[in-house]
Each structure stands twice: as C-alpha cells, then as structure tokens.
Amino acid sequence: HGGRPSSERETADALLQVLSERSPGAGDHVDGVADLARATAERMGLDPAEAREVALAAKLRDVGTAAVPDEIL
C-alpha cells in the first residue's frame, strides 16, 4: 500500500479481509477492478504512488456492503 502509515495499512488490510470473508468468490473480480483502476490512473499520468492509492480505493469500494444482509444485495 505504498507509503501509508502502518495503522492505515492495517485498517485497509482488515477491511479487505472482511470483504473477502463476506464474498469469498469475489477476490478475482476485486483484483481485476483494482488492476483496471491502476492502469487507468497510470494512463492519466498519475505517479506510481497515486496509482496505488487508486487501486486500493477500487478494492475498498464495496466495503459498505459488508453490513448489508444478503437478501438485500
């Protein structure tokens, strides 16, 4: 996660773990979206650290769904 402070990295990792446990089969989709987001950021001229931030944001985009019951999703 680039130059993030340890606590931010740990928080992001914990949230990603929750998402992974909530939707075990979604990992490939999440990684694919993150890869596309990073590639788009790079094509837009963002530096590598910023492109990593965009990729992380793409991975975390569905964090709110962890609290939503399956029948609603």
GROMACS .gro file of C-alpha atoms in nm:
model
   73
    1HIS     CA    1   0.000   0.000   0.000
    2GLY     CA    2   0.278   0.238  -0.084
    3GLY     CA    3   0.397   0.481   0.177
    4ARG     CA    4   0.092   0.458   0.402
    5PRO     CA    5   0.144   0.469   0.778
    6SER     CA    6   0.124   0.127   0.940
    7SER     CA    7  -0.215   0.192   1.102
    8GLU     CA    8  -0.371   0.288   0.769
    9ARG     CA    9  -0.227  -0.023   0.603
   10GLU     CA   10  -0.359  -0.239   0.885
   11THR     CA   11  -0.704  -0.082   0.860
   12ALA     CA   12  -0.716  -0.129   0.483
   13ASP     CA   13  -0.599  -0.490   0.520
   14ALA     CA   14  -0.863  -0.557   0.787
   15LEU     CA   15  -1.139  -0.412   0.569
   16LEU     CA   16  -1.023  -0.617   0.271
   17GLN     CA   17  -1.026  -0.929   0.491
   18VAL     CA   18  -1.387  -0.857   0.592
   19LEU     CA   19  -1.484  -0.819   0.227
   20SER     CA   20  -1.304  -1.142   0.140
   21GLU     CA   21  -1.486  -1.333   0.414
   22ARG     CA   22  -1.820  -1.181   0.315
   23SER     CA   23  -1.782  -1.272  -0.053
   24PRO     CA   24  -1.514  -1.541  -0.090
   25GLY     CA   25  -1.558  -1.573  -0.466
   26ALA     CA   26  -1.525  -1.203  -0.536
   27GLY     CA   27  -1.146  -1.185  -0.500
   28ASP     CA   28  -1.072  -1.217  -0.871
   29HIS     CA   29  -1.330  -0.951  -0.955
   30VAL     CA   30  -1.193  -0.714  -0.689
   31ASP     CA   31  -0.837  -0.765  -0.814
   32GLY     CA   32  -0.945  -0.711  -1.174
   33VAL     CA   33  -1.121  -0.386  -1.092
   34ALA     CA   34  -0.815  -0.269  -0.897
   35ASP     CA   35  -0.587  -0.356  -1.191
   36LEU     CA   36  -0.808  -0.161  -1.432
   37ALA     CA   37  -0.822   0.136  -1.194
   38ARG     CA   38  -0.444   0.139  -1.157
   39ALA     CA   39  -0.392   0.115  -1.534
   40THR     CA   40  -0.638   0.400  -1.590
   41ALA     CA   41  -0.462   0.613  -1.329
   42GLU     CA   42  -0.126   0.546  -1.493
   43ARG     CA   43  -0.262   0.636  -1.838
   44MET     CA   44  -0.392   0.960  -1.687
   45GLY     CA   45  -0.036   1.042  -1.581
   46LEU     CA   46  -0.065   0.982  -1.206
   47ASP     CA   47   0.260   0.887  -1.039
   48PRO     CA   48   0.302   0.527  -0.917
   49ALA     CA   49   0.211   0.608  -0.555
   50GLU     CA   50  -0.111   0.780  -0.664
   51ALA     CA   51  -0.194   0.490  -0.896
   52ARG     CA   52  -0.154   0.251  -0.599
   53GLU     CA   53  -0.393   0.468  -0.398
   54VAL     CA   54  -0.649   0.449  -0.678
   55ALA     CA   55  -0.611   0.071  -0.692
   56LEU     CA   56  -0.661   0.044  -0.316
   57ALA     CA   57  -0.969   0.266  -0.334
   58ALA     CA   58  -1.107   0.040  -0.607
   59LYS     CA   59  -1.058  -0.263  -0.381
   60LEU     CA   60  -1.233  -0.090  -0.091
   61ARG     CA   61  -1.523   0.049  -0.294
   62ASP     CA   62  -1.770  -0.215  -0.172
   63VAL     CA   63  -1.677  -0.206   0.196
   64GLY     CA   64  -2.024  -0.077   0.287
   65THR     CA   65  -2.185  -0.394   0.156
   66ALA     CA   66  -2.026  -0.594   0.441
   67ALA     CA   67  -2.304  -0.472   0.670
   68VAL     CA   68  -2.591  -0.528   0.426
   69PRO     CA   69  -2.785  -0.855   0.456
   70ASP     CA   70  -2.753  -1.095   0.161
   71GLU     CA   71  -3.126  -1.080   0.085
   72ILE     CA   72  -3.096  -0.707   0.018
   73LEU     CA   73  -2.791  -0.743  -0.204
   0.00000   0.00000   0.00000
